[in-house]
Short mmCIF file of N, CA and C in Angstrom, two decimals:
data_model
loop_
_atom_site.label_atom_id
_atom_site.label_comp_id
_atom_site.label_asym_id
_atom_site.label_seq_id
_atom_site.Cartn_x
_atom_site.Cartn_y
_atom_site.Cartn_z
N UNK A 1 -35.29 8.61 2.81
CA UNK A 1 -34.15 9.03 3.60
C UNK A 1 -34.59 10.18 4.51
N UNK A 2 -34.33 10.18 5.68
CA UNK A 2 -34.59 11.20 6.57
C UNK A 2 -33.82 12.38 6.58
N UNK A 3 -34.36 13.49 6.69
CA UNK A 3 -33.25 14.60 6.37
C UNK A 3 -32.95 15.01 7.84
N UNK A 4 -31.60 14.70 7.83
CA UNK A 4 -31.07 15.17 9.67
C UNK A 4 -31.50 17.05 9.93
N UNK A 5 -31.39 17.34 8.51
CA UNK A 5 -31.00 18.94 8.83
C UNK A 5 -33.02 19.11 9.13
N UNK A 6 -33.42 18.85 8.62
CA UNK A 6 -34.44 19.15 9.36
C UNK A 6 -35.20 18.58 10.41
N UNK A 7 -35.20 17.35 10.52
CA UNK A 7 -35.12 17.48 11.77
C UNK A 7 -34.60 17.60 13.23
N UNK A 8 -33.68 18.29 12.86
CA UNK A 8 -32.71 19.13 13.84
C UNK A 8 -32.98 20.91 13.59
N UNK A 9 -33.99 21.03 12.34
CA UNK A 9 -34.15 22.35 12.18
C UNK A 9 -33.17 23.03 12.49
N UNK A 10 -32.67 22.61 11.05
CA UNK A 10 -31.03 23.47 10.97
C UNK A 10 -30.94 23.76 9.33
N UNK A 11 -30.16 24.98 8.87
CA UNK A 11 -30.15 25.12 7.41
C UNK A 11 -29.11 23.86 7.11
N UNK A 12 -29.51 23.50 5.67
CA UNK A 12 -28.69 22.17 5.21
C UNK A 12 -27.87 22.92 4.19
N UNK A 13 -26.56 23.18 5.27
CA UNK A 13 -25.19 23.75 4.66
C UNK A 13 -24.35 22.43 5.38
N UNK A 14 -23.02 23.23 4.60
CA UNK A 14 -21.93 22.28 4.78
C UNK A 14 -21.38 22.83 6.27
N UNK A 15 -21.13 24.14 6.81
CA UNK A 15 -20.46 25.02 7.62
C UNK A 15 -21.76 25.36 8.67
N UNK A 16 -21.93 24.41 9.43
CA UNK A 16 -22.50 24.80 10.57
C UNK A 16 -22.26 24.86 11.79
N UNK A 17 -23.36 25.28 12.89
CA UNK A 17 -22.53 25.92 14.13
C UNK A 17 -22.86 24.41 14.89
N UNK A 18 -21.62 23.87 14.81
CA UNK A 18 -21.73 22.29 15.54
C UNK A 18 -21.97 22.17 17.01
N UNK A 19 -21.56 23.82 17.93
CA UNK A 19 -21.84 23.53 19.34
C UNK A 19 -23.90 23.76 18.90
N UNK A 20 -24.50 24.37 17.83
CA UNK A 20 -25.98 24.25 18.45
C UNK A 20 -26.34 23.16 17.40
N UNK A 21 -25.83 22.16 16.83
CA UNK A 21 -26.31 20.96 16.52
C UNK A 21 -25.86 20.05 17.63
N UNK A 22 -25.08 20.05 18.53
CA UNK A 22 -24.61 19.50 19.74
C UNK A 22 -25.88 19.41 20.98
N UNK A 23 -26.31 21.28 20.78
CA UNK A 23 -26.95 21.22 22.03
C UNK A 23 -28.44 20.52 21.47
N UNK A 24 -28.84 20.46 20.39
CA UNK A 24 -30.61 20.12 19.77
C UNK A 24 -30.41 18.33 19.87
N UNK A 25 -29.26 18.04 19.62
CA UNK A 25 -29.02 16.76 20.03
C UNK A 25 -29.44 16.45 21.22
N UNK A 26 -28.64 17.32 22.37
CA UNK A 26 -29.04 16.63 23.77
C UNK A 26 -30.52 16.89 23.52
N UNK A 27 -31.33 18.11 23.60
CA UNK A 27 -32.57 18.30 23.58
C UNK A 27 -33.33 17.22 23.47
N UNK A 28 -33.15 17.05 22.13
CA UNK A 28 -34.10 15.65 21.77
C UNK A 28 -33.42 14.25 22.10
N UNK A 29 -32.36 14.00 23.00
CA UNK A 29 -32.48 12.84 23.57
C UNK A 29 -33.39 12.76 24.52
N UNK A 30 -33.29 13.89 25.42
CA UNK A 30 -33.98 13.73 26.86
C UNK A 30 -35.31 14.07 25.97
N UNK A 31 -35.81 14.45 25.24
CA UNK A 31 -36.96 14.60 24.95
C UNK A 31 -37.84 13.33 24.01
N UNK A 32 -36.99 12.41 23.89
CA UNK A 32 -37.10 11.29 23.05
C UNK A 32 -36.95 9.96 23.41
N UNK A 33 -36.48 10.46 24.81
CA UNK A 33 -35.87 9.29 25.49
C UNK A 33 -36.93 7.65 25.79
N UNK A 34 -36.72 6.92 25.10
CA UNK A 34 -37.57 5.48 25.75
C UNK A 34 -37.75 5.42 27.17
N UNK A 35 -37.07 5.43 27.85
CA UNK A 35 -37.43 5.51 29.39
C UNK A 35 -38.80 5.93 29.74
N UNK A 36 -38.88 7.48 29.43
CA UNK A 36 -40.12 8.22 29.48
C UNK A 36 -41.55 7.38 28.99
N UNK A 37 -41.31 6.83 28.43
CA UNK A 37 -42.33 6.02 27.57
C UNK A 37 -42.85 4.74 27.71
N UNK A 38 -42.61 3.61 28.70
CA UNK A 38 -41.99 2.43 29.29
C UNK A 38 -43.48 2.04 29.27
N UNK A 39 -44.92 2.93 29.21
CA UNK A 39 -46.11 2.20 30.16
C UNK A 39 -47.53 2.67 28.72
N UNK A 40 -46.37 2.97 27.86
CA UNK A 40 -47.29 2.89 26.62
C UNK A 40 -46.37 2.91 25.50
N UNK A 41 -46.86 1.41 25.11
CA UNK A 41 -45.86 0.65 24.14
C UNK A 41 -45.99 1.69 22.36
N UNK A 42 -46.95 2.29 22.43
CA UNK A 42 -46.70 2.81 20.60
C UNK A 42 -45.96 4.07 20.96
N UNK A 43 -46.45 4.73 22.00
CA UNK A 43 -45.34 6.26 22.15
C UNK A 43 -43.77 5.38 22.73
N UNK A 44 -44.11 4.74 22.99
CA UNK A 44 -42.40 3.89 23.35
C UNK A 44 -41.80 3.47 22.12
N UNK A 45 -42.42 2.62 21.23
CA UNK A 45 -42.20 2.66 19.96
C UNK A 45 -41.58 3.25 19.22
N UNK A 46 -42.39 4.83 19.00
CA UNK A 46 -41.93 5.95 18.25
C UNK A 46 -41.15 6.48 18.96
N UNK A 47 -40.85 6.50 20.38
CA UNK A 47 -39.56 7.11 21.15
C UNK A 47 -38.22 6.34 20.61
N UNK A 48 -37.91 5.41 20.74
CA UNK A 48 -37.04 4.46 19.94
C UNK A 48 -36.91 4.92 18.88
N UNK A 49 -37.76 4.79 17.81
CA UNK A 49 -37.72 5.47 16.40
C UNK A 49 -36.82 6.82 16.58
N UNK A 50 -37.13 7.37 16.96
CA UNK A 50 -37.02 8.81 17.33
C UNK A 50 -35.33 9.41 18.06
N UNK A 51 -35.54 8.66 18.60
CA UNK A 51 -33.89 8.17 19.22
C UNK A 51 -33.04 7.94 18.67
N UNK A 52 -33.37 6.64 17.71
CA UNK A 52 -32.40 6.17 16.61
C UNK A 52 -32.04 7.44 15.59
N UNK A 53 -32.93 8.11 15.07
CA UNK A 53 -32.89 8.80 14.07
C UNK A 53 -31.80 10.29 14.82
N UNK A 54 -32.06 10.26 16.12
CA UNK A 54 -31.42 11.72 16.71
C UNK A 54 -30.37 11.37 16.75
N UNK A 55 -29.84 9.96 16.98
CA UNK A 55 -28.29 9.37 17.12
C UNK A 55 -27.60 9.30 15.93
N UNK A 56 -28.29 8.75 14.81
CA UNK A 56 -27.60 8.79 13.73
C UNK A 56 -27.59 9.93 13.06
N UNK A 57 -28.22 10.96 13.24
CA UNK A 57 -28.67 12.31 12.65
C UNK A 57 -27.57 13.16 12.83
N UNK A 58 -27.04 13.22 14.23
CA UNK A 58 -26.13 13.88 14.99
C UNK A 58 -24.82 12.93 14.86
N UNK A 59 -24.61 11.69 14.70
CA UNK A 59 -23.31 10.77 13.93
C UNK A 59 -22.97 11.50 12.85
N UNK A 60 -23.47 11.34 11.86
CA UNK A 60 -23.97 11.69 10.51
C UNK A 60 -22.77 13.47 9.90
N UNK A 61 -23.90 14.47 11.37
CA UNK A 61 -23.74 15.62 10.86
C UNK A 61 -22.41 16.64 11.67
N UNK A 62 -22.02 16.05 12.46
CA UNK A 62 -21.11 16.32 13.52
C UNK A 62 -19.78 16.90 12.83
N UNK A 63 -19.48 16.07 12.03
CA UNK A 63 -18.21 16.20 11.07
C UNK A 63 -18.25 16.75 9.86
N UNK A 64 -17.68 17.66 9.54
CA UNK A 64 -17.27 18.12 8.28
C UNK A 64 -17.75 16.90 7.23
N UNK A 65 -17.04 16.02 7.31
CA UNK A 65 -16.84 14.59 6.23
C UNK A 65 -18.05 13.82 6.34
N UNK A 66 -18.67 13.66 7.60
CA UNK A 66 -19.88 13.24 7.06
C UNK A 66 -21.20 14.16 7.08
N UNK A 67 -21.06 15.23 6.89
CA UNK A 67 -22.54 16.44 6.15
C UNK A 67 -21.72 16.22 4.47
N UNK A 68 -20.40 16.26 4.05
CA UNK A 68 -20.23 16.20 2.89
C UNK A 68 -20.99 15.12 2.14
N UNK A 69 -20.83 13.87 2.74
CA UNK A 69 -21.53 13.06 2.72
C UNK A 69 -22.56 12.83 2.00
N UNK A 70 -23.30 13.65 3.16
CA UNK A 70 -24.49 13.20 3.93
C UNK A 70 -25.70 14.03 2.54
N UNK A 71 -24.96 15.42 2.07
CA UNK A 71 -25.49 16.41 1.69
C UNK A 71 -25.43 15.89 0.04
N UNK A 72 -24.81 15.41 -0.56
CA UNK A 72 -24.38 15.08 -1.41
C UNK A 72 -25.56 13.41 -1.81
N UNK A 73 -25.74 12.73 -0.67
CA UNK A 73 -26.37 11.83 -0.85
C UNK A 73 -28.00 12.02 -1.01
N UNK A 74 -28.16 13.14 -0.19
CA UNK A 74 -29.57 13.67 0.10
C UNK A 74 -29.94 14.66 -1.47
N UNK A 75 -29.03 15.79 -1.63
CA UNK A 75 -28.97 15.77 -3.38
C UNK A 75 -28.95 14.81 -4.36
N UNK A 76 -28.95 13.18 -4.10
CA UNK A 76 -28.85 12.12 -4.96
C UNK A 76 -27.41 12.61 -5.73
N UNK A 77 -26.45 13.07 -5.61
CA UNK A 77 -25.30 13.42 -6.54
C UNK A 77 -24.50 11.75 -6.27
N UNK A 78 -24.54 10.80 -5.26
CA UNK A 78 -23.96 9.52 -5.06
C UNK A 78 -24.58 8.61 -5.13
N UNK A 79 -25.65 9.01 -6.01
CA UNK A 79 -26.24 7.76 -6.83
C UNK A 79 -25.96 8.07 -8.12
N UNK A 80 -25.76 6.76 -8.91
CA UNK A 80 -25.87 6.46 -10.31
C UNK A 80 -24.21 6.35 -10.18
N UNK A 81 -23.89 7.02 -11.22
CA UNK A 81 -22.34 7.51 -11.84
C UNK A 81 -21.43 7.95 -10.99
N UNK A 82 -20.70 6.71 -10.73
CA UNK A 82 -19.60 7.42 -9.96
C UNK A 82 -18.33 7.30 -10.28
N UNK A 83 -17.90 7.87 -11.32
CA UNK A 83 -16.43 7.15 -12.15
C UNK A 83 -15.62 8.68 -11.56
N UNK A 84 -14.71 7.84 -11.79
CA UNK A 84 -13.55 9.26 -11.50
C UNK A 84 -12.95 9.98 -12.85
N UNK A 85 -12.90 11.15 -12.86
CA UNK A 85 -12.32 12.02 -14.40
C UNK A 85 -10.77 10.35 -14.79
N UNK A 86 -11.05 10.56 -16.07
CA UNK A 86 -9.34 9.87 -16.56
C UNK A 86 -8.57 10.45 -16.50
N UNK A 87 -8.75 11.83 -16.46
CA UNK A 87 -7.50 12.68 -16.54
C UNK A 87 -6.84 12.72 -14.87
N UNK A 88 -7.74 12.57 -14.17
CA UNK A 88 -7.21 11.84 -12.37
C UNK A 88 -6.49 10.54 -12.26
N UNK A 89 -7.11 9.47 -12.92
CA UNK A 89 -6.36 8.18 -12.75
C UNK A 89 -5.14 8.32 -13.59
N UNK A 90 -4.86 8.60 -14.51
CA UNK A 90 -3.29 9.00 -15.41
C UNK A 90 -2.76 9.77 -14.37
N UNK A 91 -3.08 10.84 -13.73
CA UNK A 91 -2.22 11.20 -12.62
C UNK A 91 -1.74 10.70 -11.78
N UNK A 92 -2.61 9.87 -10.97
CA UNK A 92 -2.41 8.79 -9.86
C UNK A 92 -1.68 7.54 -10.46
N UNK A 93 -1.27 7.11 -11.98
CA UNK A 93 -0.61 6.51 -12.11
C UNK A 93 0.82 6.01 -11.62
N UNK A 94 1.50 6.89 -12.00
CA UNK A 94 2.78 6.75 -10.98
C UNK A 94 2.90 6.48 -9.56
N UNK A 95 1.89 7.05 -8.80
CA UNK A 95 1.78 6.86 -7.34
C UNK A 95 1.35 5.35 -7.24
N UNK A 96 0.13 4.59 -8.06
CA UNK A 96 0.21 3.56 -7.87
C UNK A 96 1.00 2.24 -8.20
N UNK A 97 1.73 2.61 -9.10
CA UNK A 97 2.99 1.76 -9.42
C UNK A 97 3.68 1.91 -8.33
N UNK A 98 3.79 2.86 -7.86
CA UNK A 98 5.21 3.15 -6.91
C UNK A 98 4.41 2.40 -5.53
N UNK A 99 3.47 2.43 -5.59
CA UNK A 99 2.60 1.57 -4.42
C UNK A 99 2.35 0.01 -4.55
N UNK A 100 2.67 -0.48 -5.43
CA UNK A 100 2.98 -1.55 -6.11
C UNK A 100 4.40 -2.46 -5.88
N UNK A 101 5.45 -1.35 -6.16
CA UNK A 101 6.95 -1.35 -5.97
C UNK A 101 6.92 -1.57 -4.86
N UNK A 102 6.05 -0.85 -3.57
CA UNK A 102 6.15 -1.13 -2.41
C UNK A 102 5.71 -2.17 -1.67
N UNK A 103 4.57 -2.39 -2.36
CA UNK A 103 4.17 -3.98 -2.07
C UNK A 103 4.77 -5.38 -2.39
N UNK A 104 5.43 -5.07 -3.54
CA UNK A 104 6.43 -6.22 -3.80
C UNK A 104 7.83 -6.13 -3.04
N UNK A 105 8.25 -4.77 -2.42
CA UNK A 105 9.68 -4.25 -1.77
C UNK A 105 10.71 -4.41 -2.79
N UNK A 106 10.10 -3.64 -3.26
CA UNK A 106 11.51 -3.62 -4.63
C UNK A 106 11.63 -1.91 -4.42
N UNK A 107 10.90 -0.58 -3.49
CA UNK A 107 11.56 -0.06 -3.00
C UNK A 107 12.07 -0.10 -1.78
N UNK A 108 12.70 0.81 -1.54
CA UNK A 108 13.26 0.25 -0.35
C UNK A 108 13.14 1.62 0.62
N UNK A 109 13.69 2.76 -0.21
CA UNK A 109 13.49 3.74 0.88
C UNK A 109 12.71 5.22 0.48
N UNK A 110 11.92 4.53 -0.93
CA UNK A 110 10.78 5.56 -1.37
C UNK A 110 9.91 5.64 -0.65
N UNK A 111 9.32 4.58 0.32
CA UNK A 111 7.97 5.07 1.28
C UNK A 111 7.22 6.29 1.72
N UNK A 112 8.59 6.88 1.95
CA UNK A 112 8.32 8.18 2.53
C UNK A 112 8.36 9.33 1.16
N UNK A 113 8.39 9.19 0.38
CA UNK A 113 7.89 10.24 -0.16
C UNK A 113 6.73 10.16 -0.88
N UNK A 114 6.54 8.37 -1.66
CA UNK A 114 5.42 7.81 -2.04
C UNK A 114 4.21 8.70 -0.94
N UNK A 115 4.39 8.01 0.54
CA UNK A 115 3.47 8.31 1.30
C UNK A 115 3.10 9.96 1.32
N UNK A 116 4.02 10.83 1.02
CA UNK A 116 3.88 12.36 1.14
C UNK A 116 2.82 12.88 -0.04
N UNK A 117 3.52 11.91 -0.98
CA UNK A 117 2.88 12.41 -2.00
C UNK A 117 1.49 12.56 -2.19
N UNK A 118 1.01 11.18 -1.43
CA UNK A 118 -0.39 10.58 -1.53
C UNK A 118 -1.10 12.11 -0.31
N UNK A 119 -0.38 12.59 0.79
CA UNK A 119 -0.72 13.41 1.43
C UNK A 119 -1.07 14.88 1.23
N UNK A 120 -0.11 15.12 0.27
CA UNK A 120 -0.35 16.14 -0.66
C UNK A 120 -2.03 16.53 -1.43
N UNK A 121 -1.66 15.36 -1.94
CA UNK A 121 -2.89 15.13 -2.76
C UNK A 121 -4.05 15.06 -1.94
N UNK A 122 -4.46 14.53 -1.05
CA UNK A 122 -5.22 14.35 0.10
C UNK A 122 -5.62 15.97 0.64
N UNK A 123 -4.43 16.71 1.29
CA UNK A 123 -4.32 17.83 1.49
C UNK A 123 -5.31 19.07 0.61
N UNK A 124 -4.92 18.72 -0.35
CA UNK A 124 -4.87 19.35 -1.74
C UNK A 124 -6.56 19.60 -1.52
N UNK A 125 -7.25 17.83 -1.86
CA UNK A 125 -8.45 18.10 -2.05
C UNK A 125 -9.32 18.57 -0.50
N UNK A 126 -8.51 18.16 0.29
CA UNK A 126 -9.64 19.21 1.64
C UNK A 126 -9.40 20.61 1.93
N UNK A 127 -8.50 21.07 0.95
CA UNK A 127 -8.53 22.61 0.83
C UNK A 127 -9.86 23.00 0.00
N UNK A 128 -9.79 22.18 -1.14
CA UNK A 128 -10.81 22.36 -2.15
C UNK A 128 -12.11 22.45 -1.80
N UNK A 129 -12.74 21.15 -1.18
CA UNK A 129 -13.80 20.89 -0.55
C UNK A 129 -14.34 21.86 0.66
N UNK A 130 -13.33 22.58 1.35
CA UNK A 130 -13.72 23.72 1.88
C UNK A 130 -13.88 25.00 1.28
N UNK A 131 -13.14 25.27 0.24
CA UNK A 131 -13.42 26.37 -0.71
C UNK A 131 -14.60 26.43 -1.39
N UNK A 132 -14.95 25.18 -2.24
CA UNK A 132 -16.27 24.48 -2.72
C UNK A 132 -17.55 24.76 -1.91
N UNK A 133 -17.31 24.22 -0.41
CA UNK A 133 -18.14 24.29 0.31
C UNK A 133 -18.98 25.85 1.04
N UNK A 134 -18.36 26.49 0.82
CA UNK A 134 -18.30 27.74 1.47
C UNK A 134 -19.01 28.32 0.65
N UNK A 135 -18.43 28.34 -0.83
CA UNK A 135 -19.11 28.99 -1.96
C UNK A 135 -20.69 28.60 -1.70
N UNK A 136 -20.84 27.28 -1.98
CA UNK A 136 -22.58 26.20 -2.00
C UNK A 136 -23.04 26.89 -0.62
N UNK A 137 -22.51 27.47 0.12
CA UNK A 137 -23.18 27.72 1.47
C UNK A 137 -23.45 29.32 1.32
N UNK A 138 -23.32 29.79 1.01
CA UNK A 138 -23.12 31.46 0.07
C UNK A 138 -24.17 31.64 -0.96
N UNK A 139 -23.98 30.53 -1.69
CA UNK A 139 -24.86 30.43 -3.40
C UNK A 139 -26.40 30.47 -2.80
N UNK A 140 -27.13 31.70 -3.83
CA UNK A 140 -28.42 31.28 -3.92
C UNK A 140 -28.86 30.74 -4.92
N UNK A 141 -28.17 30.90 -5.84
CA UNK A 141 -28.77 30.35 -7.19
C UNK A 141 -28.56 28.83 -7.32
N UNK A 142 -30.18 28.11 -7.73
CA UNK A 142 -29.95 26.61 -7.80
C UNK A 142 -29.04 25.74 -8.63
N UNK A 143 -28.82 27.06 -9.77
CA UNK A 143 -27.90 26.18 -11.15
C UNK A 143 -26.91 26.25 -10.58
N UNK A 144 -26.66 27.20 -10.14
CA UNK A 144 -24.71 27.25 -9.90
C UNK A 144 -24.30 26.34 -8.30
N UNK A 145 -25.61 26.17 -7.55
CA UNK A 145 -25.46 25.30 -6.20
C UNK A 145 -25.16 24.20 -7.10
N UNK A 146 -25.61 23.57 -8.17
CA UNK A 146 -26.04 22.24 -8.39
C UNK A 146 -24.81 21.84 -9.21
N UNK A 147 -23.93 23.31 -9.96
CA UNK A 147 -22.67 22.97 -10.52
C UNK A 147 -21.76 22.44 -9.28
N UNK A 148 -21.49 23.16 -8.40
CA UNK A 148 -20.82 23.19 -7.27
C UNK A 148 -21.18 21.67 -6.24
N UNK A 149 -21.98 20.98 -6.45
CA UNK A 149 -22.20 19.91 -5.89
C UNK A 149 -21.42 18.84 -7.06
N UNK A 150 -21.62 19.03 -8.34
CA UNK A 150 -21.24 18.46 -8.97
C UNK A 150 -19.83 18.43 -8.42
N UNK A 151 -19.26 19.86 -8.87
CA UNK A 151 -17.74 19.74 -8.18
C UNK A 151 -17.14 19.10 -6.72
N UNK A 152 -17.70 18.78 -6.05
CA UNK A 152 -17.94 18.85 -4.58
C UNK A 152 -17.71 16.74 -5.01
N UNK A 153 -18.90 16.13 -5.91
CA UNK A 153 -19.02 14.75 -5.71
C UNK A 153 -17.72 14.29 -6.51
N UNK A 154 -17.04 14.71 -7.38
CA UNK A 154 -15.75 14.52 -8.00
C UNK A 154 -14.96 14.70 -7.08
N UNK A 155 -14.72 15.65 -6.24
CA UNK A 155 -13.72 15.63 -5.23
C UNK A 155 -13.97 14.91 -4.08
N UNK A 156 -15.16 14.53 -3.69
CA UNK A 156 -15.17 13.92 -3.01
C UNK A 156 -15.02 12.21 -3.18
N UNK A 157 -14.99 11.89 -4.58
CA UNK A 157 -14.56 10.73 -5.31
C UNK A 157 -13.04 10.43 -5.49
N UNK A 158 -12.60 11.43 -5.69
CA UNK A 158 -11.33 11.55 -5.67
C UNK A 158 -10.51 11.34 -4.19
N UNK A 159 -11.59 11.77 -3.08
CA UNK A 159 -10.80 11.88 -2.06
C UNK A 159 -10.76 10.28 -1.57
N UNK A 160 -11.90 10.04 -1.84
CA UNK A 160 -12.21 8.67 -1.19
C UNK A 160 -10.84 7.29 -1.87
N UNK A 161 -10.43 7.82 -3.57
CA UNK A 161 -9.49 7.02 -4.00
C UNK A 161 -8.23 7.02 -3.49
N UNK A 162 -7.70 8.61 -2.86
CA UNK A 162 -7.19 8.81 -2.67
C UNK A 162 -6.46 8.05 -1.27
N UNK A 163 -7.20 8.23 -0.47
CA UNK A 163 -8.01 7.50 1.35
C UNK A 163 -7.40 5.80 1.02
N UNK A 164 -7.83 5.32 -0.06
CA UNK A 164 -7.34 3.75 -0.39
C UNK A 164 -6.13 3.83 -0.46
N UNK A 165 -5.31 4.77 -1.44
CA UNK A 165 -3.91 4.44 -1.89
C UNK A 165 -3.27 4.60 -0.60
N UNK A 166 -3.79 5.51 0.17
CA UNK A 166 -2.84 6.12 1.99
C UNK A 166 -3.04 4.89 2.75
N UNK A 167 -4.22 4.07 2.12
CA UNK A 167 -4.31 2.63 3.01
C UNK A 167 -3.57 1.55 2.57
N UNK A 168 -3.25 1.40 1.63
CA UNK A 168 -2.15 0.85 1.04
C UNK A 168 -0.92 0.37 1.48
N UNK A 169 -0.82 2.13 1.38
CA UNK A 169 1.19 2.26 1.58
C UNK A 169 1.22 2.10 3.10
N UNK A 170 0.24 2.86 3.93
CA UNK A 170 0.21 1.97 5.61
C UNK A 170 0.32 0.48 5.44
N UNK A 171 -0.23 0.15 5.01
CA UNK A 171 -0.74 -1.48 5.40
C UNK A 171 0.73 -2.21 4.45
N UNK A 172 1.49 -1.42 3.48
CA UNK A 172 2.64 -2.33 3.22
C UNK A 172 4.40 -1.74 3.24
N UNK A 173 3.91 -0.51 3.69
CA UNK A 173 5.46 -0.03 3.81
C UNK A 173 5.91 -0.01 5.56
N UNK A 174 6.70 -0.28 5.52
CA UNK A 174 7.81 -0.01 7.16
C UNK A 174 8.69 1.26 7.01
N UNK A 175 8.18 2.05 7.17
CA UNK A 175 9.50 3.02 7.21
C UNK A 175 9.18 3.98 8.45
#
């Protein structure tokens, strides 16, 4: 896996200064650019290479949501095990019944709070994930970075379940 943050030679935090990952982007387009390269096929080659990697590098790291990602994957924390706490899905119970109710329309004018609710919760965890994040960007110590990622891939598991149920109640309520 290629690490964007370095080669964008940038610290690999969550909270970075996105106008100078913006500007190292342009840099290395025009500096990477295939064009330049047109009359010798292996530096044309690796210009392409090179390109691709600055495009998706800068896709990737642009957003809050995908360095969470991105950072998390590059720690290997989104490989292996990815179950959500039980004590989360017993919570989300009710919301998904009631998302259920809505799919069959046996409610009628709960949508809107079903849907709030799910927003809440949503809300909830991108407060977290910035609190989380800030700390890991602060932390020098590797144990307590590596607790804090831990915390970081649960919420970010959570958020992602969360993201489904809001797709849900879009895709079956009218209100």
């Amino acid at each position: 896996m290629v690490d964007f943050f370095a080669f964008f030679d940038l610290e690999r935090k969550f909270h970075i200064d996105e106008a100078e990952l913006k500007k190292r982007y342009f840099q290395k387009s025009k500096e990477f650019h295939p064009d330049f390269f047109q009359n010798d096929p292996d530096k044309y080659d690796e210009a392409l290479e090179l390109s691709s990697i600055n495009n998706t590098g800068y896709k990737t790291l642009k957003s809050f949501d995908g360095r969470l990602k991105y950072i998390l994957e590059l720690e290997g924390f989104l490989s292996g095990n990815q179950e959500l706490p039980q004590s989360f899905l017993m919570e989300m119970m009710d919301v998904n019944e009631a998302i259920m109710e809505l799919q069959m329309g046996e409610l009628n004018d709960a949508g809107e709070s079903v849907l709030l609710e799910v927003k809440n919760r949503e809300s909830q965890l991108e407060s977290r994930n910035k609190r989380l994040s800030k700390q890991f960007d602060e932390e020098s110590d590797k144990e307590t970075r590596k607790d804090i990622l831990n915390q970081l891939k649960e919420n970010y598991l959570k958020q992602k379940y969360v993201l489904r149920m809001k797709e849900n109640i879009d895709k079956f309520a009218s209100f």
